[in-house]
Amino acid sequence: MVVKTRFAPSPTGYLHVGGARTALFSWLYARHCGGKFVLRIEDTDRERSTQPAIDAILESMQWLKLTWDEGPYYQTKRFDRYQEVIDQLLAEGKAYKCYCTKERLEKMRADQMARGEKPRYDGHCRDSQAEHSPDEPYVVRFKNPSEGVVAFDDLVKGHIEFANSELDDFIIQRSDGTPTYNFCVVVDDADMGITHVIRGDDHVNNTPKQINLYHALGVPVPVFCHVAMILGDDGTKLSKRHGAVSVMQYREDGYLPEALVNYLVRLGWAHGDQEIFSVPEMIEYFSLDAISKSASSFNTKKLDWLNAHYMKTLPVEEVAAELTWHLKRIGIDPAAGPDPKLVVKCYAERTHTLKEMAQKAACYYQDITAYDPAGVKKWIKEGSVDILQAALEVLTAAPAWEAQPLDEALSELSKRLEVGMGKVGQPLRIALTGSAMSPGIGDTLVLCGRERSLARIAAAIAHFKA
Ligand code: GLU
């Protein structure tokens, strides 16, 4: 059997971390088994589904590198197929048209509640022989078995049983002709050959209805794996209150996709006490039976720690590619300054996120507009202008614009002038970057580039002289 999993988001908003974790688990399981991963957009709710949400989901999946083998399929493009199956179920007597009016249903519900019963459709039209005119509105209901139980062995939750007497003859087609979620999902998963349905445990209660439908259609029932939800660090359901929840917000905040994926895989899944997983390792070790039964809570500190780890350890080109996105995002032309790879080499240890790295590196791509007053107060003293002047001469004469010889030349200068290196380096940093905090002075000069460095030192001399 070829394992086939899917991620089936409803595009009613951005992709949040809970959805991304579901997508990751489905993707990992398919990759672990050498199977296939399908992306399906469940956009039948036309009022709540939007194109920006679809775009955000696709963009997030791509950024996380959760590649799909099939799709994206769109449910709105499959209406003919759903109609075909509805007609088939009607013809086979496995579904029926229900003409009950809203008023009747409301009264039925109120009466059931008054009797202390769980409200459910009473089957009024199920066996009715009443004649109806063709223009009378109706919905199509699935004829749920009235007796027995529906049971399944969930890979996370274990054995689950529901009495059929508890289940409704649920609507599979609304009066406007649109099919409903519980119906489409079964037709799709069956048509697409999905073997393992991995999804959030908010769908557990839908599963028995869906299983009955699989049986009615005479198609194999997939394996179900309902993953517990993600809580915020205060133990309540993760929401916007806890800060970023959308995948793209994490990108904007400067996290690497590798860090977020590594973070997400550990939300509800473990392999011994290992915390850091490369993607090939995740694929190798991932298994559904190691998914935790209990909810997991979000811990931003751990994500920060993973991000710092990946900023330092991923191939520089990969981090630089992400940095380039951030530079452009804050209006910087990456061609107007140093190779972003050099920025990553000099700043990976000095910053926590790529957003911060882009902000710190902006001075190498754009004019500096001000000198940090605290740095100036601390480091620009009497004599600083003379030191800057001497440094300018040394640097103008430097044969090679590389970090090490530049560092050496300035260190010689500090000896010659009999001042500490700080009195040379700090005014230079202020001149070059506007702030007294930057990488090693040789690196800072290289990041700025020869011409820009010399011009900035000259400008600082003029500024501080005045
Ligand atoms: N479209 C459903 C949702 O976004 C998921 C359906 C499923 O995974 O079965 O909640």
CSV table of C-alpha atoms and ligand atoms in Angstrom, one decimal:
chain,number,residue,atom,x,y,z
A,1,MET,CA,0.0,0.0,0.0
A,2,VAL,CA,1.3,3.4,-0.9
A,3,VAL,CA,0.8,5.8,2.0
A,4,LYS,CA,-1.0,8.9,1.0
A,5,THR,CA,-1.7,11.8,3.4
A,6,ARG,CA,-3.2,15.2,2.8
A,7,PHE,CA,-3.4,18.6,4.3
A,8,ALA,CA,-6.9,20.1,3.8
A,9,PRO,CA,-7.1,23.6,5.1
A,10,SER,CA,-10.2,25.8,4.8
A,11,PRO,CA,-9.0,29.1,3.5
A,12,THR,CA,-10.9,31.3,5.9
A,13,GLY,CA,-7.7,32.9,7.3
A,14,TYR,CA,-3.9,32.8,7.4
A,15,LEU,CA,-2.2,29.5,8.1
A,16,HIS,CA,-1.7,29.4,11.9
A,17,VAL,CA,0.9,27.3,13.7
A,18,GLY,CA,-1.7,24.6,14.6
A,19,GLY,CA,-2.5,24.1,11.0
A,20,ALA,CA,1.2,24.2,10.1
A,21,ARG,CA,1.9,21.5,12.6
A,22,THR,CA,-0.9,19.3,11.2
A,23,ALA,CA,0.5,19.9,7.7
A,24,LEU,CA,4.0,19.0,8.9
A,25,PHE,CA,3.0,15.8,10.5
A,26,SER,CA,1.1,14.7,7.4
A,27,TRP,CA,4.0,15.7,5.2
A,28,LEU,CA,6.6,13.9,7.4
A,29,TYR,CA,4.5,10.7,7.5
A,30,ALA,CA,4.2,10.6,3.7
A,31,ARG,CA,7.9,11.3,3.3
A,32,HIS,CA,8.9,8.8,6.0
A,33,CYS,CA,6.9,6.1,4.2
A,34,GLY,CA,8.0,7.1,0.7
A,35,GLY,CA,4.4,7.9,0.0
A,36,LYS,CA,2.5,10.9,-1.4
A,37,PHE,CA,1.3,14.2,0.2
A,38,VAL,CA,-1.7,16.0,-1.2
A,39,LEU,CA,-2.7,19.6,-0.7
A,40,ARG,CA,-6.4,20.3,-0.9
A,41,ILE,CA,-8.1,23.6,-0.4
A,42,GLU,CA,-11.5,23.2,1.3
A,43,ASP,CA,-13.1,26.3,-0.1
A,44,THR,CA,-16.8,25.2,-0.3
A,45,ASP,CA,-17.7,27.8,2.3
A,46,ARG,CA,-17.8,30.6,-0.3
A,47,GLU,CA,-18.6,33.3,2.1
A,48,ARG,CA,-15.7,32.8,4.4
A,49,SER,CA,-13.1,31.5,1.9
A,50,THR,CA,-10.9,34.2,0.4
A,51,GLN,CA,-8.2,34.4,-2.3
A,52,PRO,CA,-5.7,36.2,0.1
A,53,ALA,CA,-6.2,33.3,2.6
A,54,ILE,CA,-5.5,30.8,-0.2
A,55,ASP,CA,-2.4,32.7,-1.2
A,56,ALA,CA,-1.2,32.9,2.4
A,57,ILE,CA,-1.6,29.2,2.9
A,58,LEU,CA,0.4,28.4,-0.3
A,59,GLU,CA,3.1,30.9,0.6
A,60,SER,CA,3.4,29.5,4.1
A,61,MET,CA,3.6,25.9,2.9
A,62,GLN,CA,6.3,27.0,0.4
A,63,TRP,CA,8.3,28.9,2.9
A,64,LEU,CA,8.2,25.9,5.3
A,65,LYS,CA,9.3,23.8,2.3
A,66,LEU,CA,6.3,21.4,2.8
A,67,THR,CA,6.2,20.3,-0.8
A,68,TRP,CA,3.1,18.6,-2.1
A,69,ASP,CA,3.0,15.9,-4.7
A,70,GLU,CA,-0.6,16.5,-5.8
A,71,GLY,CA,-2.8,19.5,-5.8
A,72,PRO,CA,-3.6,22.0,-4.8
A,73,TYR,CA,-7.0,20.6,-5.4
A,74,TYR,CA,-9.9,23.0,-4.9
A,75,GLN,CA,-13.2,21.7,-3.7
A,76,THR,CA,-15.1,24.4,-5.6
A,77,LYS,CA,-13.8,22.8,-8.8
A,78,ARG,CA,-15.3,19.5,-7.9
A,79,PHE,CA,-18.9,20.3,-7.6
A,80,ASP,CA,-19.9,18.1,-10.5
A,81,ARG,CA,-18.3,15.2,-8.8
A,82,TYR,CA,-20.1,15.9,-5.6
A,83,GLN,CA,-23.4,16.1,-7.4
A,84,GLU,CA,-22.7,12.8,-9.1
A,85,VAL,CA,-22.2,11.1,-5.7
A,86,ILE,CA,-25.2,12.8,-4.2
A,87,ASP,CA,-27.4,11.5,-7.1
A,88,GLN,CA,-25.9,8.0,-6.6
A,89,LEU,CA,-26.7,8.0,-2.9
A,90,LEU,CA,-30.2,9.2,-3.6
A,91,ALA,CA,-30.7,6.6,-6.3
A,92,GLU,CA,-29.5,3.9,-3.9
A,93,GLY,CA,-31.8,5.1,-1.1
A,94,LYS,CA,-28.7,5.9,1.1
A,95,ALA,CA,-29.7,9.6,1.2
A,96,TYR,CA,-33.0,11.4,1.0
A,97,LYS,CA,-34.5,14.8,0.3
A,98,CYS,CA,-35.7,16.6,3.4
A,99,TYR,CA,-38.3,19.2,2.9
A,100,CYS,CA,-38.7,20.2,6.6
A,101,THR,CA,-39.1,23.9,7.0
A,102,LYS,CA,-37.0,26.0,9.2
A,103,GLU,CA,-40.0,26.5,11.5
A,104,ARG,CA,-40.6,22.8,11.9
A,105,LEU,CA,-36.9,22.1,12.6
A,106,GLU,CA,-36.9,24.9,15.2
A,107,LYS,CA,-40.0,23.6,17.0
A,108,MET,CA,-38.5,20.0,16.9
A,109,ARG,CA,-35.3,21.2,18.5
A,110,ALA,CA,-37.1,23.3,21.1
A,111,ASP,CA,-39.3,20.3,22.1
A,112,GLN,CA,-36.3,18.0,22.3
A,113,MET,CA,-34.4,20.4,24.5
A,114,ALA,CA,-37.5,20.8,26.7
A,115,ARG,CA,-37.5,17.1,27.2
A,116,GLY,CA,-33.8,17.2,28.1
A,117,GLU,CA,-32.8,15.4,24.9
A,118,LYS,CA,-29.8,16.1,22.6
A,119,PRO,CA,-31.2,17.9,19.6
A,120,ARG,CA,-31.0,15.9,16.4
A,121,TYR,CA,-33.1,15.5,13.3
A,122,ASP,CA,-36.0,13.2,14.0
A,123,GLY,CA,-36.1,11.5,10.6
A,124,HIS,CA,-39.4,13.0,9.6
A,125,CYS,CA,-38.7,12.9,5.8
A,126,ARG,CA,-36.6,9.7,6.0
A,127,ASP,CA,-39.4,7.4,5.2
A,128,SER,CA,-42.0,9.9,4.1
A,129,GLN,CA,-44.0,9.1,0.9
A,130,ALA,CA,-45.3,12.7,0.7
A,131,GLU,CA,-45.4,14.2,-2.8
A,132,HIS,CA,-43.5,17.5,-3.3
A,133,SER,CA,-43.7,19.9,-6.1
A,134,PRO,CA,-40.3,20.3,-8.0
A,135,ASP,CA,-39.8,23.9,-6.8
A,136,GLU,CA,-40.2,23.1,-3.2
A,137,PRO,CA,-36.8,23.7,-1.5
A,138,TYR,CA,-35.1,20.7,0.1
A,139,VAL,CA,-31.8,19.6,1.6
A,140,VAL,CA,-30.3,16.2,1.1
A,141,ARG,CA,-29.6,14.2,4.2
A,142,PHE,CA,-27.5,11.1,4.6
A,143,LYS,CA,-29.3,8.1,5.9
A,144,ASN,CA,-27.2,7.3,8.9
A,145,PRO,CA,-27.6,3.8,10.2
A,146,SER,CA,-30.1,3.9,13.1
A,147,GLU,CA,-28.7,1.0,15.1
A,148,GLY,CA,-25.3,-0.3,16.2
A,149,VAL,CA,-22.1,1.5,16.8
A,150,VAL,CA,-19.5,3.0,14.6
A,151,ALA,CA,-16.0,2.4,16.0
A,152,PHE,CA,-12.5,3.2,14.9
A,153,ASP,CA,-9.0,2.9,16.3
A,154,ASP,CA,-7.5,6.3,16.3
A,155,LEU,CA,-3.7,6.2,16.1
A,156,VAL,CA,-3.4,8.8,18.8
A,157,LYS,CA,-6.6,8.6,20.8
A,158,GLY,CA,-7.0,4.8,20.7
A,159,HIS,CA,-10.3,3.0,20.3
A,160,ILE,CA,-13.3,5.3,19.9
A,161,GLU,CA,-17.0,4.3,19.6
A,162,PHE,CA,-20.1,6.2,18.9
A,163,ALA,CA,-23.7,4.8,19.1
A,164,ASN,CA,-25.4,5.4,15.8
A,165,SER,CA,-28.5,6.5,17.8
A,166,GLU,CA,-26.4,9.5,18.8
A,167,LEU,CA,-25.7,10.5,15.2
A,168,ASP,CA,-27.9,12.7,13.0
A,169,ASP,CA,-29.0,12.2,9.5
A,170,PHE,CA,-26.6,15.0,8.6
A,171,ILE,CA,-27.1,17.3,5.7
A,172,ILE,CA,-24.9,16.5,2.7
A,173,GLN,CA,-26.3,19.1,0.4
A,174,ARG,CA,-27.8,22.4,1.4
A,175,SER,CA,-30.9,23.9,-0.1
A,176,ASP,CA,-28.8,26.1,-2.3
A,177,GLY,CA,-27.2,23.0,-3.8
A,178,THR,CA,-23.8,23.4,-2.1
A,179,PRO,CA,-22.4,20.2,-0.6
A,180,THR,CA,-21.3,20.2,3.1
A,181,TYR,CA,-17.9,19.6,4.7
A,182,ASN,CA,-18.5,16.1,6.1
A,183,PHE,CA,-19.6,14.9,2.7
A,184,CYS,CA,-17.0,16.6,0.5
A,185,VAL,CA,-14.1,15.5,2.8
A,186,VAL,CA,-15.1,11.8,2.4
A,187,VAL,CA,-15.7,12.0,-1.4
A,188,ASP,CA,-12.3,13.7,-1.7
A,189,ASP,CA,-10.3,11.5,0.6
A,190,ALA,CA,-11.8,8.4,-1.2
A,191,ASP,CA,-11.3,9.7,-4.7
A,192,MET,CA,-7.7,10.9,-3.9
A,193,GLY,CA,-6.8,7.5,-2.3
A,194,ILE,CA,-5.9,9.0,1.1
A,195,THR,CA,-4.8,6.2,3.4
A,196,HIS,CA,-4.1,8.2,6.6
A,197,VAL,CA,-6.1,11.2,7.7
A,198,ILE,CA,-4.0,13.2,10.1
A,199,ARG,CA,-5.8,16.3,11.5
A,200,GLY,CA,-6.7,18.3,14.5
A,201,ASP,CA,-8.8,16.6,17.2
A,202,ASP,CA,-11.5,19.2,16.8
A,203,HIS,CA,-12.6,16.8,14.0
A,204,VAL,CA,-13.0,13.7,16.2
A,205,ASN,CA,-16.8,14.1,16.4
A,206,ASN,CA,-17.1,14.3,12.6
A,207,THR,CA,-15.2,11.0,12.1
A,208,PRO,CA,-18.1,8.6,12.9
A,209,LYS,CA,-20.4,10.4,10.4
A,210,GLN,CA,-17.7,10.2,7.8
A,211,ILE,CA,-17.0,6.5,8.5
A,212,ASN,CA,-20.7,5.7,7.9
A,213,LEU,CA,-20.5,7.6,4.7
A,214,TYR,CA,-17.4,5.6,3.6
A,215,HIS,CA,-19.4,2.4,4.3
A,216,ALA,CA,-22.4,3.7,2.3
A,217,LEU,CA,-20.1,4.5,-0.6
A,218,GLY,CA,-18.5,1.1,-0.4
A,219,VAL,CA,-14.9,2.6,-0.3
A,220,PRO,CA,-12.1,1.8,2.2
A,221,VAL,CA,-12.0,3.8,5.4
A,222,PRO,CA,-8.6,5.5,6.0
A,223,VAL,CA,-6.7,5.3,9.2
A,224,PHE,CA,-7.4,8.3,11.5
A,225,CYS,CA,-4.9,10.2,13.6
A,226,HIS,CA,-6.3,13.1,15.5
A,227,VAL,CA,-3.7,15.3,17.0
A,228,ALA,CA,-4.3,17.2,20.2
A,229,MET,CA,-4.3,20.9,20.1
A,230,ILE,CA,-1.6,23.5,20.8
A,231,LEU,CA,-2.0,25.6,23.9
A,232,GLY,CA,-0.4,29.0,24.7
A,233,ASP,CA,2.2,29.1,27.4
A,234,ASP,CA,-0.6,30.0,29.9
A,235,GLY,CA,-2.4,26.7,29.2
A,236,THR,CA,-5.3,28.2,27.2
A,237,LYS,CA,-6.0,27.6,23.6
A,238,LEU,CA,-3.3,29.2,21.4
A,239,SER,CA,-4.7,32.4,20.0
A,240,LYS,CA,-3.6,35.9,18.9
A,241,ARG,CA,-3.4,36.9,22.5
A,242,HIS,CA,-0.2,34.8,22.8
A,243,GLY,CA,1.5,36.8,20.1
A,244,ALA,CA,2.2,35.6,16.6
A,245,VAL,CA,0.2,32.7,15.5
A,246,SER,CA,0.3,33.0,11.7
A,247,VAL,CA,3.2,31.3,9.9
A,248,MET,CA,4.0,34.3,7.8
A,249,GLN,CA,4.1,36.5,11.0
A,250,TYR,CA,6.9,34.3,12.2
A,251,ARG,CA,8.7,34.9,8.9
A,252,GLU,CA,8.2,38.6,9.3
A,253,ASP,CA,9.5,38.4,12.9
A,254,GLY,CA,12.7,37.0,11.6
A,255,TYR,CA,12.5,33.3,12.2
A,256,LEU,CA,14.0,30.7,9.9
A,257,PRO,CA,11.7,28.1,8.4
A,258,GLU,CA,14.1,25.4,9.7
A,259,ALA,CA,13.7,26.7,13.2
A,260,LEU,CA,9.9,26.9,13.0
A,261,VAL,CA,9.7,23.4,11.5
A,262,ASN,CA,12.0,22.0,14.1
A,263,TYR,CA,10.0,23.8,16.8
A,264,LEU,CA,6.6,22.5,15.4
A,265,VAL,CA,7.8,18.9,15.1
A,266,ARG,CA,8.4,18.8,18.8
A,267,LEU,CA,5.0,20.1,19.6
A,268,GLY,CA,3.3,16.8,20.4
A,269,TRP,CA,6.0,14.5,19.0
A,270,ALA,CA,9.2,13.2,20.5
A,271,HIS,CA,12.1,11.0,19.6
A,272,GLY,CA,13.9,10.3,22.9
A,273,ASP,CA,15.1,13.6,24.3
A,274,GLN,CA,16.4,14.9,21.1
A,275,GLU,CA,15.5,18.5,20.5
A,276,ILE,CA,17.4,19.5,17.3
A,277,PHE,CA,16.3,17.7,14.1
A,278,SER,CA,17.5,18.3,10.6
A,279,VAL,CA,14.7,17.6,8.1
A,280,PRO,CA,16.2,14.3,7.0
A,281,GLU,CA,16.4,13.2,10.6
A,282,MET,CA,12.7,14.2,11.2
A,283,ILE,CA,11.7,12.2,8.1
A,284,GLU,CA,13.8,9.2,9.2
A,285,TYR,CA,12.5,9.1,12.8
A,286,PHE,CA,8.9,10.4,12.4
A,287,SER,CA,6.2,7.9,13.4
A,288,LEU,CA,2.5,8.4,14.2
A,289,ASP,CA,2.6,6.3,17.3
A,290,ALA,CA,5.0,8.6,19.0
A,291,ILE,CA,2.5,11.5,18.8
A,292,SER,CA,1.5,12.6,22.2
A,293,LYS,CA,-2.1,12.2,23.5
A,294,SER,CA,-2.0,15.4,25.5
A,295,ALA,CA,-2.1,19.0,24.3
A,296,SER,CA,1.3,20.7,23.9
A,297,SER,CA,2.1,24.2,24.9
A,298,PHE,CA,3.8,26.8,22.9
A,299,ASN,CA,7.1,28.1,24.3
A,300,THR,CA,8.5,31.1,22.5
A,301,LYS,CA,11.8,30.9,24.3
A,302,LYS,CA,12.5,27.5,22.9
A,303,LEU,CA,11.7,28.7,19.4
A,304,ASP,CA,14.1,31.6,19.9
A,305,TRP,CA,16.8,29.2,21.0
A,306,LEU,CA,16.2,27.0,17.9
A,307,ASN,CA,16.3,30.1,15.7
A,308,ALA,CA,19.6,31.2,17.2
A,309,HIS,CA,20.9,27.7,16.6
A,310,TYR,CA,19.9,27.6,12.9
A,311,MET,CA,21.2,31.1,12.2
A,312,LYS,CA,24.6,29.9,13.3
A,313,THR,CA,24.6,26.4,11.8
A,314,LEU,CA,22.7,26.4,8.6
A,315,PRO,CA,24.7,26.9,5.4
A,316,VAL,CA,25.4,30.6,5.1
A,317,GLU,CA,23.7,30.8,1.6
A,318,GLU,CA,20.4,29.6,3.1
A,319,VAL,CA,20.4,32.1,5.9
A,320,ALA,CA,21.6,34.8,3.5
A,321,ALA,CA,18.6,34.1,1.2
A,322,GLU,CA,16.2,34.6,4.0
A,323,LEU,CA,18.1,37.8,5.1
A,324,THR,CA,17.8,39.1,1.6
A,325,TRP,CA,14.0,38.8,1.9
A,326,HIS,CA,14.1,40.8,5.1
A,327,LEU,CA,16.4,43.5,3.6
A,328,LYS,CA,14.0,44.0,0.7
A,329,ARG,CA,11.1,44.0,3.1
A,330,ILE,CA,12.5,47.1,4.9
A,331,GLY,CA,13.1,48.8,1.6
A,332,ILE,CA,16.8,47.9,1.1
A,333,ASP,CA,18.3,47.0,-2.2
A,334,PRO,CA,20.7,44.1,-1.4
A,335,ALA,CA,22.9,45.0,-4.3
A,336,ALA,CA,23.6,48.4,-2.7
A,337,GLY,CA,25.9,47.0,-0.1
A,338,PRO,CA,27.9,43.9,0.9
A,339,ASP,CA,27.0,40.3,-0.1
A,340,PRO,CA,24.4,39.3,2.4
A,341,LYS,CA,26.5,36.1,3.1
A,342,LEU,CA,29.1,38.4,4.7
A,343,VAL,CA,26.4,40.0,6.9
A,344,VAL,CA,25.3,36.6,8.1
A,345,LYS,CA,28.9,35.6,8.9
A,346,CYS,CA,29.5,38.7,10.9
A,347,TYR,CA,26.1,38.9,12.6
A,348,ALA,CA,24.8,35.4,13.2
A,349,GLU,CA,26.3,35.4,16.7
A,350,ARG,CA,25.3,39.0,17.4
A,351,THR,CA,21.6,38.9,16.6
A,352,HIS,CA,18.6,36.7,17.5
A,353,THR,CA,16.4,37.0,14.4
A,354,LEU,CA,16.9,37.9,10.8
A,355,LYS,CA,14.6,40.9,11.2
A,356,GLU,CA,17.1,42.2,13.8
A,357,MET,CA,20.0,41.3,11.5
A,358,ALA,CA,18.5,43.2,8.6
A,359,GLN,CA,17.9,46.3,10.8
A,360,LYS,CA,21.5,46.2,12.1
A,361,ALA,CA,22.9,45.7,8.6
A,362,ALA,CA,20.8,48.5,7.0
A,363,CYS,CA,23.7,50.9,7.6
A,364,TYR,CA,25.9,49.0,5.1
A,365,TYR,CA,23.3,49.5,2.3
A,366,GLN,CA,21.8,52.9,3.1
A,367,ASP,CA,23.1,56.3,4.2
A,368,ILE,CA,23.3,56.7,7.9
A,369,THR,CA,21.2,59.5,9.1
A,370,ALA,CA,22.3,60.0,12.7
A,371,TYR,CA,24.9,59.1,15.2
A,372,ASP,CA,23.7,57.4,18.3
A,373,PRO,CA,23.9,60.1,21.0
A,374,ALA,CA,24.8,57.7,23.8
A,375,GLY,CA,27.7,56.3,21.8
A,376,VAL,CA,28.8,59.8,20.9
A,377,LYS,CA,28.7,60.9,24.5
A,378,LYS,CA,30.8,57.9,25.6
A,379,TRP,CA,33.4,57.7,22.8
A,380,ILE,CA,33.8,61.0,21.0
A,381,LYS,CA,36.2,62.9,23.2
A,382,GLU,CA,38.8,65.5,22.8
A,383,GLY,CA,41.4,63.9,20.5
A,384,SER,CA,38.9,61.6,18.8
A,385,VAL,CA,38.8,63.7,15.7
A,386,ASP,CA,42.6,63.5,15.4
A,387,ILE,CA,42.5,59.8,15.9
A,388,LEU,CA,39.8,59.5,13.2
A,389,GLN,CA,42.0,61.6,10.9
A,390,ALA,CA,45.0,59.4,11.6
A,391,ALA,CA,42.9,56.3,11.0
A,392,LEU,CA,41.6,57.8,7.7
A,393,GLU,CA,45.2,58.2,6.5
A,394,VAL,CA,46.1,54.7,7.5
A,395,LEU,CA,43.0,53.2,5.8
A,396,THR,CA,43.4,55.3,2.7
A,397,ALA,CA,46.8,53.8,2.3
A,398,ALA,CA,45.7,50.2,3.1
A,399,PRO,CA,46.8,47.9,0.3
A,400,ALA,CA,44.1,45.3,0.8
A,401,TRP,CA,40.5,45.9,2.0
A,402,GLU,CA,40.3,42.7,4.1
A,403,ALA,CA,39.4,42.3,7.7
A,404,GLN,CA,42.6,41.0,9.1
A,405,PRO,CA,45.1,43.4,7.5
A,406,LEU,CA,42.8,46.3,8.3
A,407,ASP,CA,42.6,45.1,12.0
A,408,GLU,CA,46.4,44.9,12.1
A,409,ALA,CA,46.9,48.3,10.6
A,410,LEU,CA,44.6,49.9,13.1
A,411,SER,CA,46.1,48.0,16.0
A,412,GLU,CA,49.5,49.4,14.9
A,413,LEU,CA,48.0,52.8,14.8
A,414,SER,CA,46.8,52.5,18.4
A,415,LYS,CA,50.3,51.5,19.5
A,416,ARG,CA,51.8,54.4,17.6
A,417,LEU,CA,49.4,56.9,19.1
A,418,GLU,CA,49.8,55.2,22.5
A,419,VAL,CA,46.0,55.0,23.0
A,420,GLY,CA,43.9,51.9,23.7
A,421,MET,CA,42.2,50.1,20.8
A,422,GLY,CA,38.8,51.2,22.1
A,423,LYS,CA,39.7,54.9,21.4
A,424,VAL,CA,40.4,54.0,17.8
A,425,GLY,CA,37.8,51.4,17.2
A,426,GLN,CA,34.8,53.0,18.8
A,427,PRO,CA,34.9,56.4,17.1
A,428,LEU,CA,35.4,54.5,13.9
A,429,ARG,CA,32.3,52.3,14.5
A,430,ILE,CA,30.3,55.4,15.2
A,431,ALA,CA,31.6,57.0,12.0
A,432,LEU,CA,30.9,53.9,9.9
A,433,THR,CA,27.6,52.6,11.3
A,434,GLY,CA,26.2,55.5,13.4
A,435,SER,CA,26.5,53.3,16.5
A,436,ALA,CA,29.3,52.0,18.8
A,437,MET,CA,28.1,48.5,18.4
A,438,SER,CA,29.2,46.5,15.4
A,439,PRO,CA,31.3,43.4,14.6
A,440,GLY,CA,35.1,43.5,14.7
A,441,ILE,CA,36.4,46.8,13.2
A,442,GLY,CA,38.1,45.0,10.3
A,443,ASP,CA,34.8,43.2,9.5
A,444,THR,CA,32.8,46.5,9.9
A,445,LEU,CA,35.1,48.2,7.4
A,446,VAL,CA,34.7,45.3,4.9
A,447,LEU,CA,30.9,45.4,5.4
A,448,CYS,CA,30.9,49.1,4.6
A,449,GLY,CA,33.2,48.7,1.7
A,450,ARG,CA,36.3,50.9,1.0
A,451,GLU,CA,34.7,53.9,-0.6
A,452,ARG,CA,31.8,54.1,1.7
A,453,SER,CA,34.1,53.7,4.8
A,454,LEU,CA,36.5,56.4,3.7
A,455,ALA,CA,33.7,58.8,2.9
A,456,ARG,CA,31.9,58.1,6.2
A,457,ILE,CA,35.1,58.7,8.2
A,458,ALA,CA,35.7,62.0,6.4
A,459,ALA,CA,32.1,63.0,7.1
A,460,ALA,CA,32.4,62.1,10.8
A,461,ILE,CA,35.6,64.1,11.1
A,462,ALA,CA,33.8,67.2,9.6
A,463,HIS,CA,30.7,66.6,11.8
A,464,PHE,CA,32.6,66.2,15.1
A,465,LYS,CA,35.0,69.0,14.3
A,466,ALA,CA,32.1,71.3,14.1
B,1,GLU,N1,-10.9,21.8,6.2
B,1,GLU,C1,-10.9,21.3,7.5
B,1,GLU,C2,-10.3,22.4,8.4
B,1,GLU,O1,-9.6,23.3,8.0
B,1,GLU,C3,-10.0,20.1,7.7
B,1,GLU,C4,-10.6,18.9,7.3
B,1,GLU,C5,-9.9,17.6,7.5
B,1,GLU,O2,-8.7,17.7,7.8
B,1,GLU,O3,-10.5,16.6,7.5
B,1,GLU,O4,-10.5,22.3,9.6
